[in-house]
Short mmCIF file of C-alpha atoms in Angstrom, two decimals:
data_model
loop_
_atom_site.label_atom_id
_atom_site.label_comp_id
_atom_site.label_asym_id
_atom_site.label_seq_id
_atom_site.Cartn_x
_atom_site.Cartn_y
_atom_site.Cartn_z
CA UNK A 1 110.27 107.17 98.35
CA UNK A 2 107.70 105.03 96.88
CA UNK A 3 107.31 106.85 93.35
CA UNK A 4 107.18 106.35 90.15
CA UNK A 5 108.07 108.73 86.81
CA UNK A 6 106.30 107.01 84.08
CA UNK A 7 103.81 109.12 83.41
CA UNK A 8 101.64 112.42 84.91
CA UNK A 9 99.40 112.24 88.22
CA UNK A 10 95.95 112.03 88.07
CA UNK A 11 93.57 114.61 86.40
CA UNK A 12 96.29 115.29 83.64
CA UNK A 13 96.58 114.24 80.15
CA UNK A 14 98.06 110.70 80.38
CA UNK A 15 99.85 109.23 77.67
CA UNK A 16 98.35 106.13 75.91
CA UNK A 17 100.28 102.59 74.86
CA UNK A 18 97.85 102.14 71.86
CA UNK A 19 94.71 102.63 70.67
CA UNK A 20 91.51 102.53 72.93
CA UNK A 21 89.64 99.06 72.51
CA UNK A 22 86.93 101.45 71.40
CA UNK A 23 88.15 101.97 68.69
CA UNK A 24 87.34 100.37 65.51
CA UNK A 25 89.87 98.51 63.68
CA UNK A 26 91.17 99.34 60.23
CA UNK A 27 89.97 98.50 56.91
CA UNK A 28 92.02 95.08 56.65
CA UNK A 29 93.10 94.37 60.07
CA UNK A 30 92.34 91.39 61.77
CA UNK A 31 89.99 93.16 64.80
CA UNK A 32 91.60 92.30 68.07
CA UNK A 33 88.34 93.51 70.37
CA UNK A 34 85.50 91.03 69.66
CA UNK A 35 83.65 92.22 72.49
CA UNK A 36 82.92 95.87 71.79
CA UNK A 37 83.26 98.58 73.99
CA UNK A 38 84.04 96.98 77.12
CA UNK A 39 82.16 98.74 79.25
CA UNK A 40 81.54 96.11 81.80
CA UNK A 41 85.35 95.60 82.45
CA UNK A 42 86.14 99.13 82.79
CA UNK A 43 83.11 99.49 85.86
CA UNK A 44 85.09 96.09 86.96
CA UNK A 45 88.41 97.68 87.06
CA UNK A 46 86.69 100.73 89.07
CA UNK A 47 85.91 98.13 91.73
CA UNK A 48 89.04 96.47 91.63
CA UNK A 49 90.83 99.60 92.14
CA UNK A 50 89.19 100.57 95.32
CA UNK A 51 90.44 97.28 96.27
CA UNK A 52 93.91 97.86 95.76
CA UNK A 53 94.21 100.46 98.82
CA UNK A 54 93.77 97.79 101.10
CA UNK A 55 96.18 95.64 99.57
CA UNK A 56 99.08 98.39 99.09
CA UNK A 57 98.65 100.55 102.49
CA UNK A 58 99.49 97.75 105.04
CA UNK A 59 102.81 96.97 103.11
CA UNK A 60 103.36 100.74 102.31
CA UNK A 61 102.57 101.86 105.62
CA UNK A 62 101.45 105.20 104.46
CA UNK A 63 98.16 106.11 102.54
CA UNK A 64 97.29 105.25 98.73
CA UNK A 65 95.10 106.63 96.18
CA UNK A 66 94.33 104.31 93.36
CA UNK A 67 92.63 104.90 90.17
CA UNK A 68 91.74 102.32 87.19
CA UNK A 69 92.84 103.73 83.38
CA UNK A 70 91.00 103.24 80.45
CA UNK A 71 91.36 99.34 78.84
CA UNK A 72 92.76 99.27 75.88
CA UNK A 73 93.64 96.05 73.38
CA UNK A 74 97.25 95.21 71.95
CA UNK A 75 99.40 91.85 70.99
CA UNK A 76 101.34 90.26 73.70
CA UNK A 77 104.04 91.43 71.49
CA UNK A 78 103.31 95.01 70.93
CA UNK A 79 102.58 95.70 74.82
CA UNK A 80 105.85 94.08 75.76
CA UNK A 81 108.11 96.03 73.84
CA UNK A 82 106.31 98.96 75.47
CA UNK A 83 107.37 97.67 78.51
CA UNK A 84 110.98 97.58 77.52
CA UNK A 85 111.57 101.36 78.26
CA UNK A 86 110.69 100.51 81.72
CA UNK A 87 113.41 98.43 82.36
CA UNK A 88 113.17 95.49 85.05
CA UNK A 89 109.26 94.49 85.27
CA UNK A 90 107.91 91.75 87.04
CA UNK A 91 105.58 89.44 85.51
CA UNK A 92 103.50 86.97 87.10
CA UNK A 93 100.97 84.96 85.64
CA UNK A 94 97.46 84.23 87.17
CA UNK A 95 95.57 80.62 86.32
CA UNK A 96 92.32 81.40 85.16
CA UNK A 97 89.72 79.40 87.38
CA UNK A 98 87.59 78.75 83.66
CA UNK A 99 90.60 77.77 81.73
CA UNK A 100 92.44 79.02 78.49
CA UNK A 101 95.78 81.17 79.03
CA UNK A 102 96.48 82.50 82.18
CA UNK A 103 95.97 86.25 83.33
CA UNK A 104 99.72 88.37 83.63
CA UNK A 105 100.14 90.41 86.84
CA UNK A 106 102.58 93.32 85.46
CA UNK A 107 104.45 95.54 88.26
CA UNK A 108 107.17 97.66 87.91
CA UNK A 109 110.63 96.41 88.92
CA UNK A 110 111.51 99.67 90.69
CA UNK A 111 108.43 99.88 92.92
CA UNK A 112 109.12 96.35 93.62
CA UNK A 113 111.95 96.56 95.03
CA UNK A 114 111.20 99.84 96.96
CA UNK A 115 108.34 97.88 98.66
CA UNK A 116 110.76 95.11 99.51
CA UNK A 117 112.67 97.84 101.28
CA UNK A 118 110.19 98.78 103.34
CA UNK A 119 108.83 95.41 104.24
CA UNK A 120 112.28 95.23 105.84
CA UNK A 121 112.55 98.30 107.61
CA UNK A 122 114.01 100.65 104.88
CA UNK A 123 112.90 103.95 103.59
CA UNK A 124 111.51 102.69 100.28
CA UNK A 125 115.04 103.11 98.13
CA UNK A 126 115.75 101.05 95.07
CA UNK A 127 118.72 99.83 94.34
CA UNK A 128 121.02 102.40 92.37
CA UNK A 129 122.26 101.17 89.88
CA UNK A 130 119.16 98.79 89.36
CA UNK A 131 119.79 94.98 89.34
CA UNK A 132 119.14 93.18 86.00
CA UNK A 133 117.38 90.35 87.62
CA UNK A 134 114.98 89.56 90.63
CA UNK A 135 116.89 88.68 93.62
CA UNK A 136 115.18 85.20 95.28
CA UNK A 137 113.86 87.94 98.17
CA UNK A 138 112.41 90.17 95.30
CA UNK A 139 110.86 87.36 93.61
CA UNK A 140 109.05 86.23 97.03
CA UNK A 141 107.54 89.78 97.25
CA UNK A 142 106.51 89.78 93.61
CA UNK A 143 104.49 86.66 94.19
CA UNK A 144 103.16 88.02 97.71
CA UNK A 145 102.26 90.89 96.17
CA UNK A 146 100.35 88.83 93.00
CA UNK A 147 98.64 86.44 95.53
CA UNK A 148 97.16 89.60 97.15
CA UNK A 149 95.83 91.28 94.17
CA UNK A 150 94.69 87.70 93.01
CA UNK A 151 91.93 87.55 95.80
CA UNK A 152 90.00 91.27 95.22
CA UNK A 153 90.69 90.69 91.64
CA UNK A 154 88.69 87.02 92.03
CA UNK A 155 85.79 88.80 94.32
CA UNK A 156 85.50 91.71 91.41
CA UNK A 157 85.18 89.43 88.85
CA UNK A 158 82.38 87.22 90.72
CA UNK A 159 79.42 89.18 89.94
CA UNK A 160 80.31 89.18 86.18
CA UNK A 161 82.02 85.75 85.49
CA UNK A 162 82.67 84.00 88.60
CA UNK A 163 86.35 83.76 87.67
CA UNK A 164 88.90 82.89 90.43
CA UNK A 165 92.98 83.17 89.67
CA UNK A 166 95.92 81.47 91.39
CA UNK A 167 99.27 83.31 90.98
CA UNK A 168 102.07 81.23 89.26
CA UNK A 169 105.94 81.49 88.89
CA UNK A 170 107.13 85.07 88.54
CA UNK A 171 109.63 85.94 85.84
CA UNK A 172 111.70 89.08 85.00
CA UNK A 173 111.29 88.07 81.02
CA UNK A 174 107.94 87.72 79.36
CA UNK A 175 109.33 85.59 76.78
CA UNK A 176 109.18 83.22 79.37
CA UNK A 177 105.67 83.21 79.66
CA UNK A 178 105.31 80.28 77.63
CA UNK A 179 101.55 79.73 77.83
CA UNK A 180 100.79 83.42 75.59
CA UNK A 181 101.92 83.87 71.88
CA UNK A 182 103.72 87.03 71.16
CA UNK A 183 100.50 87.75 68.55
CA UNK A 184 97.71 86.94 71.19
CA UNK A 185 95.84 89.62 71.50
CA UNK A 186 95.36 91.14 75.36
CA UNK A 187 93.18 93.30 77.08
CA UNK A 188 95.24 95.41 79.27
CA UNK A 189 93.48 96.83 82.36
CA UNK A 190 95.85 99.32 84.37
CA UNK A 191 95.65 100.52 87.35
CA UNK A 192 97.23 103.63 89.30
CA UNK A 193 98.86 104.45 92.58
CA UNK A 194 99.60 107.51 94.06
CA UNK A 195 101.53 106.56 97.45
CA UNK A 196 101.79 109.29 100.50
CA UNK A 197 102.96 112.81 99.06
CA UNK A 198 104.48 111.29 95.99
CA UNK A 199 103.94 113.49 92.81
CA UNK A 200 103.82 111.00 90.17
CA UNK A 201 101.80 107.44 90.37
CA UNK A 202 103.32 104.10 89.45
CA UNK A 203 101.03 101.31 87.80
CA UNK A 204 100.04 98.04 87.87
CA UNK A 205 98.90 96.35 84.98
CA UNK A 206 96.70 93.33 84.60
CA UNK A 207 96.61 91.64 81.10
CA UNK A 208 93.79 89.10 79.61
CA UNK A 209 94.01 87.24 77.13
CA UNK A 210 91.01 87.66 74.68
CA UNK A 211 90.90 84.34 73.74
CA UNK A 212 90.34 82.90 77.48
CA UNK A 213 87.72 85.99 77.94
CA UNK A 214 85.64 84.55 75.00
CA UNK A 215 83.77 82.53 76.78
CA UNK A 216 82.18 85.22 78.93
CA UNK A 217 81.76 87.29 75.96
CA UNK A 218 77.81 87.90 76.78
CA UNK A 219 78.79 89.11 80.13
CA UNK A 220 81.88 91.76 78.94
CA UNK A 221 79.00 93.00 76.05
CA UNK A 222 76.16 93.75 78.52
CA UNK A 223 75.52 97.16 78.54
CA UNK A 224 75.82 99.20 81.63
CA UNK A 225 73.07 100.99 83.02
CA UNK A 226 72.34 103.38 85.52
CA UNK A 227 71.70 102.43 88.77
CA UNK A 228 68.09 103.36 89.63
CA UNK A 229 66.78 105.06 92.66
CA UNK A 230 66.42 102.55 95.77
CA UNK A 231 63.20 102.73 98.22
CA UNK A 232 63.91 105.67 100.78
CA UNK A 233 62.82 103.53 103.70
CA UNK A 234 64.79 100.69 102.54
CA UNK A 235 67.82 103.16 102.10
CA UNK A 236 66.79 104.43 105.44
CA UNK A 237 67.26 101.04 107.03
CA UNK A 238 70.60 100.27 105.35
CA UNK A 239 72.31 103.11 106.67
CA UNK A 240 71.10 102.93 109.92
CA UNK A 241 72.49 99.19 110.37
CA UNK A 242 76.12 99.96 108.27
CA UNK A 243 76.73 103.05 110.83
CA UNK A 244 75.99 100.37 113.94
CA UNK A 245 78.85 98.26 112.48
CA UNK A 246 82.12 98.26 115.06
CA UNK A 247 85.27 98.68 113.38
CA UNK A 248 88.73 98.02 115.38
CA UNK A 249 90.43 101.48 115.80
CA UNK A 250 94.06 100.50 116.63
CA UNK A 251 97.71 102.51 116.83
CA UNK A 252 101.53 101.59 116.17
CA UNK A 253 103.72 103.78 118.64
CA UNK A 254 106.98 101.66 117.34
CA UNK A 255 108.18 98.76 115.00
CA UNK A 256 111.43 97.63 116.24
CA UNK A 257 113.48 95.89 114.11
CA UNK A 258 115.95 93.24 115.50
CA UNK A 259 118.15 90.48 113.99
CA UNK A 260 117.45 86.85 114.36
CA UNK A 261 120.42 86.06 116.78
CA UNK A 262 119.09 89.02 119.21
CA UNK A 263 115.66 87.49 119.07
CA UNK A 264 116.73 83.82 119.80
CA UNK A 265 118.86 85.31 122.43
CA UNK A 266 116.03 87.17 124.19
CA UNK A 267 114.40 85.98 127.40
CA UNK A 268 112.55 87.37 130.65
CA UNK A 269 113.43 91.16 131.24
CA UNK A 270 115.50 91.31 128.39
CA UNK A 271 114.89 95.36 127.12
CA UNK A 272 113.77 96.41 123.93
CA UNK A 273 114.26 100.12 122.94
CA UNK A 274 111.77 101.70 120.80
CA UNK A 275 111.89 105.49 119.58
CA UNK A 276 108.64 107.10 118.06
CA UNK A 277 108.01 110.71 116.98
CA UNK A 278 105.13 112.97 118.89
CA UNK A 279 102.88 112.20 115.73
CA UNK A 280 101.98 108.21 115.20
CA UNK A 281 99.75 106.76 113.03
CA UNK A 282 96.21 105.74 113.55
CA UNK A 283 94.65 102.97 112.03
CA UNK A 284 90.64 101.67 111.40
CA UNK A 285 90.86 98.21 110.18
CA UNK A 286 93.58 97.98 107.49
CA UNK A 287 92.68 101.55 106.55
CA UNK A 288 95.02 104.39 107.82
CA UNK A 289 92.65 107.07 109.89
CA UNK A 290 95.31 109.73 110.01
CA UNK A 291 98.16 110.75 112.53
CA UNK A 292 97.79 111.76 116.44
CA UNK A 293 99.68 112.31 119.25
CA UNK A 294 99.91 110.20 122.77
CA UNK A 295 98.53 111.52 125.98
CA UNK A 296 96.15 110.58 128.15
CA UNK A 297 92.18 111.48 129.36
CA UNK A 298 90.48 110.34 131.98
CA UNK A 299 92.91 108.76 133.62
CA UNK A 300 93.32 106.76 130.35
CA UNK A 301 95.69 106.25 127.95
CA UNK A 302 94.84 108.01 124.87
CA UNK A 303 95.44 109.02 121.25
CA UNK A 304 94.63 112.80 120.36
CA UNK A 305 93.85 113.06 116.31
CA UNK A 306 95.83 115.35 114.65
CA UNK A 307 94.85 114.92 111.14
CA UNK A 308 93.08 112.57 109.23
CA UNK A 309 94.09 111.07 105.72
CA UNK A 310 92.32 112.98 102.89
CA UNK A 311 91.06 109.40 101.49
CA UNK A 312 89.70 107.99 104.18
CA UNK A 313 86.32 109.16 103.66
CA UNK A 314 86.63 108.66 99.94
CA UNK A 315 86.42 104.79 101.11
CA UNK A 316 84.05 104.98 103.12
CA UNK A 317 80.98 106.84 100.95
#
């Protein structure tokens, strides 16, 4: 199962790596926040997180909550030997479209490697014992997984800064990543996700350098304000043309799963046997709808909905 024991689930006291980049630095110290209270990146990170369902659901194949944490400040140093207790991470670095040291995609080695089981027709089981290095298969899926955050990361950063990334090598050892100094200072953005039933989240972290950030510095110390009222008519209007928009509604009865010699082998009439349950899923988009079971109405094939996903209408208000 998909899970994750690192911390508590959402709504509960979480446990924090350092201080909050709120707060103020001590008498002394050399203050690694130079662009106050960060407001700005933590409504980005909101965005971004909403993002993440669509990226994590298609491989997972079952539904995902995600949630962004608070953004806190550390050394490159400090937040790796953090990490350590974690055992096997993956860390992938992301080229900064403005220049200066590259972004670091962070992801747990364990959830890794329970996605890679799925993407091949497992369960979602780790390896047990764990392996003390990324297999060439694992380190494929690390950087699939990095190119696909990469692109809702680039289109939540657009309104603020306009910054694109481009996913690099992936390593199992940040002292590899030779383009950050163990006493850099980072901004670490992290974000949750709670996958099917599972009781505990797993996270995904995303570190910036401050130094490369400094440029935008105006942008990430713009207060946030509220959003004011729109025009009723023109709200009116809006809604009236988003509920006209057509959306793909689609089902998967069955996902064989052969080996390459059987499918080079196959030709016309060959038989494939598929087995599904009475419940299958139901999909809008990339966006799981809920579950339903197979019949038929009006002379029609047709799917009868069963239940439907708690967050799907979370997404969609």
């Amino acid at each position: 199962m998909v899970n994750s024991s690192s911390t508590a689930p959402e709504g509960s006291a979480r446990s924090r790596r350092t201080a909050a980049a709120s707060h103020a630095p001590s008498l002394g110290a050399a203050n690694l926040n130079p662009f106050g209270d960060l407001r700005a990146l933590e409504h980005l990170s909101a965005r971004m997180a909403r993002s993440l369902r669509q990226v994590f659901e298609p491989l997972l194949r079952r539904g995902v909550k995600s949630w962004a944490e608070p953004v806190e400040v550390d050394r490159f140093a400090g937040y790796c030997a953090a990490r350590r207790a974690h055992g096997l991470t993956g860390w992938v670095p992301l080229t900064l479209s403005t220049g200066g040291s590259p972004a670091i995609v962070v992801i747990d080695g364990t959830f890794l490697l329970e996605t890679l089981d799925i993407f091949f027709g497992g369960f979602g089981e780790a390896p047990n014992p764990m392996p003390v290095e990324f297999s060439p298969a694992a380190e494929a899926m690390l950087r699939r997984l990095a190119t696909a955050i990469a692109a809702p990361l680039g289109e939540a950063w657009g309104p603020l800064a306009g910054i694109a990334f481009e996913p690099g090598t992936p390593e199992a050892n940040p002292a590899m990543m030779g383009a950050i100094d163990g006493e850099d200072a980072v901004i670490a953005t992290r974000f949750a996700l709670e996958v099917g039933d599972a009781m505990l989240p797993t996270y995904i972290d995303i570190l910036y350098p401050v130094a490369a950030l400094k440029p935008h510095a105006p942008q990430l110390s713009t207060k946030v304000h509220g959003r004011s009222e729109p025009d009723l008519k023109w709200r009116s209007g809006l809604t009236r043309a988003v509920m006209g928009v057509k959306l793909p509604v689609r089902s998967v009865l069955a996902e064989p799963v052969v080996s390459l010699a059987t499918l080079l082998e196959l030709k016309e009439g060959d038989i494939i046997p598929i087995n599904f349950g009475p419940q299958v899923p139901v999909w809008v988009s990339n966006r799981r709808l809920g579950t339903g079971t197979v019949g038929t109405a009006n002379g029609q094939a047709a799917i009868k909905l069963n239940s439907i996903d708690p967050g799907f209408e979370e997404e969609f208000q």
